[in-house]
Amino acid sequence: MTDNPNGLAEALSKDVKVRAVLDAIDEVRPFLKDMEGLSQMLTAIVVVGDQSSGKSSTLERIAGIDLPRGQGICTRVPLEMQMRKGSKFSATLEYQQEKGGSKQSVEIKDASKISDAIQAATRDIVGNSKNVEDLPLVLRISSPIYQDLTLIDLPGIARAPLPGQRSDIEEQTLEMMRRYITGEAKVILCALPATNDFVTSAALKLALQLDPDGERTLGAVTKIDQARKGIAKKLEGTDASEITLHLGFAGVRCRTENETDAGITLEQVRQAEEELFRTHDELKHVDDSCKGVSALLQKLVAVQRGRLISHLPKVLHQVDDQLKVQKEIIDKLPDVLENADDAFAEARDCVRKICTEFQERAKNERLDSDVDLRVSIVLSREFEKFYQQIGEICRGLFKDQVWEHIESLNRDLKGAHLPNFLPPPVFDILFKEHVLDKLNEPALALLETVSGEVERILGVLTTSATKMYPNLNGIISSQVSDFLGETLEVTEDLVLECTSSQSECMTNTTMYIDALEEMKAIKSRAGTKSWMLPAGSEELKWFLEKAAGVTTPDKVTTMEIFCALGAQAKTVGLILAEQIPKFIRRNLVFKLHNNRALENYLVKALGRDQQTLFEMMVDERLAKKRDKSEQNIKNLKIARRKLRSAIGFGGK
């Protein structure tokens, strides 16, 4: 854990170590650049502005060096200027030609050559195109005239593409600016031409979207010598029609292109700036904190120090937190597979995990798991639906169509059998047509549904077990589907055999007699509670109306046969409602885990070609993920050591 953040802030505020901390921040910035949450917490002064807003001219004044100038976008890549006070001039320019590429380093011995070096490095990155790229140049420059300060200069916001530029150049420059100025640790130095209303600046508009109260935005009012009347109120923030910034504004006299071409030096521009603020009718009355580049520098140095003190403790805490996160990522990654044996062993472990978890859910041993993954509950739900469907089929007997069919058979066979009895073959046909044949469909549908639910649950378990090996998921899922397909065929035969076995109208129990007595009791209104004829149902109403209309011997016979048919339907319906779920549960669920049939099937299938299995399980994405996390950990440790060392808390 990092030390108390208040202690860190106190150490920073009491012991003037801005140079050491600033150097540490600049050193770790490349390491943490791709870690969004951390990069946004690193203190930085980001220089932004619209195209041709005088941004580069302002940086020239701040740094006292010539920078690339010209029409259009003269800054095509971010430029991080690390200015440090030193005994003599020295400068180094570092950059990468492409992301992840080797670092190029150029030593610059003559300050007048800095602009040429920046232009050459920019060409190395973007070529001769006029597009922009987020591949920063880092200029480390030391001089006796400097205060310790780091500025990041961004390409200006292009309102319209020039020939040779991308059509979305405005969106591209705005998005780059958004990335760099997001985060409370970032200070936004916005170049605002005195010749325009500040509210028209696209850069300021975006800055205030991310800093709506203007708490961390500072305005550099450029081209101050060309300002229109009322500039004093704008600088002092008293112009009601303009935007107010908490950090205020500072006017800067920029060197024009004509002056550059004429050989006017930056020292001469400084003198002209002093003269302007001393003699201008309005500007001579503004507060000294708004006058010239020296006032701007004082603001920048002060706000930089304040941000370092307030945000560095947060950065250190975030670094510690991110170290834990990256370590957890690596811990959750699978071991590196070295060969086919390793791959098969991992695959076998995944299969065992799948089958074990399925067994636990089938036995209802995981009471805290997702209800939709608890096999016993899912099956119970489907079996209850099947029970209700059986009841609906049996109640389907109570219709005029069935009654009329019995009457027709009685007439056709009159005199060939006892008055209240149909020959067994005829009764069997009647039962088969109106009851038994209709039971096959819901029985097979139940089988399909249960098989689908079992496959769904196994699919979820497979996805969980193989999350580190995405390709293995597909292999196992395919084999599970094959296994269930084979099991389904066998179980389907058993289900059909079970239903067909009920075609013989015989029984060794009292179920049929009990059901027949129930029908007769209902007919005589001695009882109204029944599985097939619940109280208040349309079927009960129909049956009682038929019973009331039995006034002739033929109708008596029809009713006797109908009651026998109903009793047989209930008997068979209840038997099948009990037996079919048992067949399905035993074959599609219990056999999967009780005798390890599924596990053995999958392991055997995976072991047929272990080399191919190995090749499919080796996932480059996982390797890249591991490499990235390992690199992140390395970078975070470097950052932690440098930042802690800079403030005197040790370099652990």
XYZ file of C-alpha atoms in Angstrom, residues 112-522:
411
model
C 18.860 27.211 -33.855
C 18.665 23.637 -35.174
C 15.754 22.566 -32.954
C 13.093 23.544 -35.500
C 14.869 21.575 -38.253
C 15.175 18.516 -35.986
C 11.458 18.650 -35.127
C 10.521 18.921 -38.793
C 12.803 15.994 -39.722
C 11.382 13.793 -36.972
C 7.825 14.712 -37.986
C 8.600 13.661 -41.570
C 9.933 10.339 -40.261
C 6.569 9.726 -38.605
C 3.988 11.105 -41.043
C 6.042 11.468 -44.220
C 5.147 14.383 -46.454
C 1.420 14.097 -45.769
C -0.455 16.803 -43.905
C -2.265 14.356 -41.645
C -1.731 14.084 -37.888
C -0.559 11.123 -35.804
C -0.549 10.468 -32.054
C 3.141 9.578 -31.855
C 4.667 12.236 -29.579
C 8.031 13.897 -29.998
C 9.783 14.462 -26.669
C 12.081 17.472 -26.586
C 14.271 17.591 -23.476
C 15.882 20.976 -23.324
C 17.998 22.556 -20.623
C 19.070 26.199 -20.311
C 20.050 28.727 -17.626
C 17.048 30.891 -18.629
C 14.428 28.192 -17.965
C 12.156 27.403 -15.089
C 11.262 23.730 -14.660
C 8.188 23.233 -16.832
C 6.701 20.566 -19.093
C 4.247 21.426 -21.870
C 2.531 19.113 -24.348
C 1.715 20.856 -27.617
C -1.041 19.303 -29.745
C -1.905 19.782 -33.422
C -4.295 22.688 -33.903
C -7.972 21.978 -34.577
C -8.514 22.047 -38.322
C -11.930 23.369 -39.317
C -11.698 22.203 -42.931
C -9.359 19.684 -44.623
C -6.642 20.974 -46.862
C -5.582 19.141 -50.047
C -3.838 15.924 -48.986
C -5.515 15.791 -45.553
C -8.049 13.271 -44.322
C -11.644 14.336 -44.744
C -12.217 13.838 -40.995
C -9.217 15.916 -39.930
C -11.368 18.096 -37.651
C -12.793 15.072 -35.803
C -9.316 13.557 -35.606
C -7.722 16.643 -34.046
C -10.661 17.139 -31.676
C -10.490 13.514 -30.523
C -6.730 13.755 -29.929
C -7.279 16.885 -27.885
C -10.036 15.179 -25.903
C -7.725 12.263 -24.990
C -4.933 14.524 -23.791
C -6.983 16.989 -21.718
C -9.301 14.477 -20.007
C -8.637 14.158 -16.289
C -8.521 16.566 -13.355
C -4.713 16.488 -13.305
C -4.517 18.071 -16.757
C -4.101 21.838 -17.104
C -5.354 23.219 -20.409
C -3.434 26.134 -21.926
C -5.729 27.406 -24.673
C -4.405 29.779 -27.338
C -7.077 32.424 -28.054
C -6.431 35.088 -30.698
C -7.219 38.593 -29.443
C -8.613 39.310 -32.898
C -11.567 36.933 -32.360
C -14.279 36.478 -29.757
C -13.104 33.788 -27.350
C -16.433 31.972 -27.568
C -15.770 31.143 -31.242
C -12.759 28.953 -30.383
C -13.425 25.243 -31.031
C -10.528 24.358 -28.696
C -11.986 26.404 -25.848
C -15.434 24.955 -26.478
C -14.094 21.379 -26.084
C -11.977 22.389 -23.089
C -15.050 23.714 -21.300
C -16.986 20.544 -22.086
C -14.414 18.648 -20.005
C -13.791 21.535 -17.583
C -17.229 23.215 -17.417
C -16.309 25.529 -14.517
C -13.017 26.607 -16.099
C -11.125 25.406 -13.010
C -8.140 24.020 -14.914
C -8.141 26.080 -18.116
C -5.780 29.004 -18.696
C -6.130 31.364 -21.640
C -3.098 32.555 -23.604
C -4.435 35.558 -25.520
C -2.285 35.679 -28.657
C -1.795 38.448 -31.224
C -2.356 40.914 -28.395
C -0.878 43.742 -30.460
C -3.764 43.330 -32.937
C -6.491 43.339 -30.260
C -9.712 45.238 -30.721
C -11.188 47.695 -28.249
C -12.288 46.090 -25.005
C -9.336 43.701 -24.711
C -8.574 44.811 -21.132
C -11.935 43.542 -19.839
C -11.392 40.232 -21.648
C -7.975 39.751 -20.060
C -9.227 40.573 -16.576
C -12.355 38.438 -17.004
C -14.806 41.301 -16.522
C -16.363 41.200 -19.997
C -19.847 39.789 -19.414
C -20.082 38.652 -23.038
C -16.975 36.476 -22.763
C -16.046 33.292 -20.896
C -14.507 33.455 -17.430
C -11.644 31.105 -16.558
C -10.597 30.362 -12.978
C -6.897 30.449 -13.920
C -7.395 33.645 -15.871
C -5.817 35.002 -19.044
C -2.454 36.378 -20.076
C -1.824 38.423 -23.197
C 1.127 37.442 -25.389
C 2.778 39.416 -28.186
C 3.597 36.845 -30.883
C 6.229 37.038 -33.586
C 4.573 37.235 -37.010
C 5.771 35.367 -40.059
C 6.857 38.637 -41.660
C 8.928 39.440 -38.575
C 10.486 35.978 -38.672
C 11.333 36.403 -42.347
C 12.784 39.830 -41.569
C 15.096 38.322 -38.930
C 13.369 39.816 -35.882
C 14.627 37.889 -32.862
C 12.563 36.599 -29.955
C 14.419 39.011 -27.680
C 13.283 41.888 -29.862
C 9.712 40.571 -29.659
C 9.999 40.471 -25.846
C 11.059 44.099 -25.813
C 8.195 45.013 -28.149
C 5.788 43.193 -25.815
C 7.016 45.180 -22.799
C 6.635 48.408 -24.767
C 3.105 47.414 -25.829
C 1.910 46.810 -22.265
C 3.604 50.022 -21.107
C 2.095 52.296 -23.752
C -1.151 50.783 -25.064
C -4.196 52.824 -24.048
C -6.016 49.816 -22.551
C -3.317 47.254 -21.900
C -1.195 49.509 -19.705
C -4.027 49.494 -17.136
C -4.535 45.711 -16.887
C -3.265 43.756 -13.879
C 0.379 42.688 -14.085
C -0.750 39.023 -13.853
C -2.180 39.422 -17.365
C 0.803 41.146 -18.998
C 3.032 39.175 -21.333
C 4.775 35.871 -21.505
C 6.511 36.362 -18.149
C 3.105 36.570 -16.414
C 1.962 33.505 -18.343
C 5.062 31.596 -17.212
C 4.446 32.491 -13.575
C 0.877 31.182 -13.844
C 2.038 27.969 -15.519
C 4.760 27.233 -12.957
C 2.385 27.878 -10.049
C -0.459 25.782 -11.412
C 1.957 22.971 -12.332
C 3.267 22.827 -8.780
C -0.247 22.842 -7.336
C -1.366 19.979 -9.566
C 1.718 17.912 -8.714
C 1.039 18.283 -5.001
C -2.659 17.455 -5.230
C -2.571 14.596 -7.728
C 0.657 12.656 -7.202
C -0.662 10.822 -4.083
C -3.693 9.737 -6.108
C -1.436 8.487 -8.889
C 0.578 6.373 -6.468
C -2.578 4.812 -5.042
C -3.855 4.150 -8.533
C -0.549 2.542 -9.505
C -0.841 0.174 -6.512
C -4.436 -0.674 -7.423
C -3.557 -1.249 -11.045
C -0.679 -3.539 -10.059
C -3.184 -5.728 -8.198
C -5.523 -5.733 -11.190
C -2.792 -6.768 -13.618
C -1.586 -9.524 -11.289
C -5.137 -10.822 -10.962
C -5.441 -10.899 -14.755
C -2.314 -13.055 -15.016
C -3.439 -15.314 -12.154
C -6.686 -16.013 -13.994
C -4.944 -16.869 -17.244
C -4.256 -20.563 -17.935
C -0.810 -22.053 -17.730
C 1.216 -21.876 -20.907
C 0.693 -25.039 -22.965
C 4.042 -26.537 -23.964
C 2.922 -29.632 -25.895
C 0.051 -31.943 -26.852
C 0.139 -33.731 -23.480
C -0.359 -30.426 -21.668
C -3.257 -29.553 -23.952
C -4.986 -32.898 -23.444
C -4.545 -32.674 -19.668
C -6.107 -29.186 -19.614
C -8.956 -30.315 -21.873
C -9.607 -33.344 -19.667
C -9.717 -31.118 -16.578
C -12.242 -28.866 -18.323
C -14.413 -31.900 -19.142
C -14.302 -33.121 -15.555
C -15.265 -29.691 -14.290
C -18.226 -29.570 -16.692
C -19.461 -33.033 -15.730
C -18.951 -32.491 -11.993
C -20.886 -29.240 -12.027
C -23.651 -30.833 -14.097
C -23.907 -33.678 -11.581
C -24.109 -31.238 -8.676
C -26.912 -29.373 -10.392
C -28.709 -32.584 -11.338
C -28.642 -33.680 -7.709
C -29.655 -30.198 -6.559
C -26.449 -29.871 -4.565
C -25.846 -26.303 -5.757
C -28.723 -24.524 -4.079
C -27.092 -21.129 -4.504
C -26.644 -21.449 -8.265
C -28.730 -19.833 -10.982
C -32.170 -21.462 -10.942
C -32.107 -21.830 -14.733
C -28.954 -23.939 -14.359
C -30.306 -26.276 -11.674
C -31.141 -29.379 -13.667
C -33.650 -30.811 -11.219
C -35.676 -27.597 -11.131
C -35.632 -27.175 -14.915
C -36.774 -30.792 -15.419
C -39.461 -30.520 -12.744
C -40.854 -27.476 -14.541
C -41.031 -29.309 -17.874
C -42.486 -32.463 -16.321
C -45.263 -30.420 -14.723
C -46.116 -28.965 -18.144
C -46.239 -32.506 -19.554
C -48.571 -33.624 -16.750
C -50.926 -30.784 -17.609
C -50.792 -31.659 -21.316
C -51.760 -35.279 -20.542
C -54.730 -34.000 -18.583
C -55.802 -31.780 -21.494
C -55.661 -34.746 -23.899
C -57.774 -36.871 -21.560
C -60.274 -34.070 -21.126
C -60.455 -33.928 -24.908
C -62.677 -37.029 -24.724
C -65.548 -34.989 -23.392
C -66.827 -33.865 -26.774
C -69.787 -34.608 -28.991
C -67.443 -36.100 -31.617
C -66.332 -38.927 -29.290
C -69.871 -39.510 -28.008
C -71.188 -39.751 -31.558
C -68.364 -42.131 -32.510
C -69.397 -44.504 -29.700
C -73.048 -44.237 -30.738
C -72.076 -45.084 -34.313
C -70.099 -48.142 -33.249
C -73.015 -49.313 -31.095
C -75.410 -49.111 -33.999
C -72.995 -50.906 -36.363
C -72.326 -53.733 -33.900
C -75.772 -54.004 -32.346
C -76.687 -57.644 -31.687
C -73.058 -58.788 -32.067
C -72.082 -58.189 -28.436
C -73.469 -57.571 -25.002
C -75.562 -54.371 -24.886
C -73.204 -52.408 -22.679
C -69.898 -53.717 -23.971
C -67.785 -53.326 -27.123
C -65.547 -56.176 -28.332
C -61.974 -55.618 -27.101
C -60.523 -54.941 -30.611
C -63.144 -52.278 -31.244
C -62.584 -50.655 -27.837
C -58.818 -50.724 -28.470
C -59.327 -48.869 -31.777
C -61.564 -46.327 -30.072
C -59.015 -45.768 -27.284
C -56.089 -45.568 -29.688
C -57.746 -42.983 -31.933
C -59.022 -40.657 -29.240
C -56.371 -41.025 -26.556
C -53.227 -43.055 -27.176
C -52.169 -41.620 -30.559
C -52.485 -38.125 -29.140
C -50.076 -38.899 -26.290
C -47.066 -39.516 -28.548
C -46.707 -35.905 -29.622
C -46.363 -34.305 -26.153
C -44.150 -37.200 -25.018
C -41.706 -36.657 -27.891
C -41.935 -32.882 -27.474
C -41.010 -33.313 -23.805
C -38.019 -35.401 -24.831
C -36.849 -32.715 -27.290
C -37.345 -29.955 -24.732
C -35.467 -31.769 -21.974
C -32.662 -32.645 -24.365
C -32.454 -28.986 -25.395
C -32.397 -27.825 -21.778
C -29.682 -30.329 -20.888
C -27.626 -29.146 -23.860
C -28.211 -25.504 -22.891
C -27.040 -26.086 -19.323
C -24.028 -28.054 -20.505
C -23.304 -25.225 -22.945
C -23.230 -22.666 -20.144
C -20.999 -24.910 -18.038
C -18.736 -25.522 -21.027
C -18.370 -21.805 -21.716
C -17.438 -21.217 -18.086
C -14.985 -24.120 -17.924
C -13.255 -23.243 -21.202
C -13.204 -19.450 -20.953
C -9.421 -19.519 -21.104
C -9.520 -21.725 -24.209
C -12.207 -20.301 -26.540
C -11.454 -22.802 -29.300
C -11.936 -25.697 -26.881
C -15.442 -24.468 -26.175
C -16.507 -25.168 -29.741
C -14.875 -28.607 -29.780
C -16.514 -29.771 -26.538
C -19.889 -28.249 -27.424
C -19.880 -30.141 -30.718
C -19.075 -33.426 -28.978
C -21.757 -32.801 -26.339
C -24.267 -32.267 -29.136
C -23.223 -35.538 -30.790
C -23.494 -37.434 -27.510
C -26.942 -36.055 -26.767
C -28.048 -36.811 -30.319
C -27.134 -40.468 -29.898
C -28.761 -40.598 -26.461
C -31.863 -38.901 -27.821
C -32.374 -41.607 -30.453
C -32.224 -44.386 -27.850
C -34.516 -42.518 -25.462
C -37.023 -41.752 -28.218
C -37.406 -45.483 -28.897
C -37.995 -46.094 -25.198
C -40.626 -43.347 -25.010
C -42.507 -44.676 -28.040
C -42.309 -48.203 -26.656
C -43.690 -46.940 -23.356
C -46.713 -45.285 -24.993
C -47.392 -48.189 -27.375
C -47.317 -50.691 -24.474
C -50.464 -49.023 -23.153
C -52.452 -50.028 -26.227
C -53.452 -53.279 -24.493
C -56.459 -52.553 -22.315
C -55.456 -54.608 -19.302
C -54.177 -53.814 -15.823
C -53.008 -55.589 -12.683
C -53.973 -52.747 -10.373
C -57.225 -51.193 -9.195
C -56.463 -47.929 -11.010
C -58.951 -48.600 -13.807
C -61.738 -49.718 -11.401
C -61.130 -46.677 -9.189
C -61.259 -44.369 -12.206
C -64.446 -46.023 -13.481
C -66.140 -45.659 -10.083
C -65.125 -42.007 -10.084
C -66.758 -41.480 -13.482
C -69.951 -43.138 -12.305
C -69.981 -41.055 -9.128
C -69.657 -37.871 -11.123
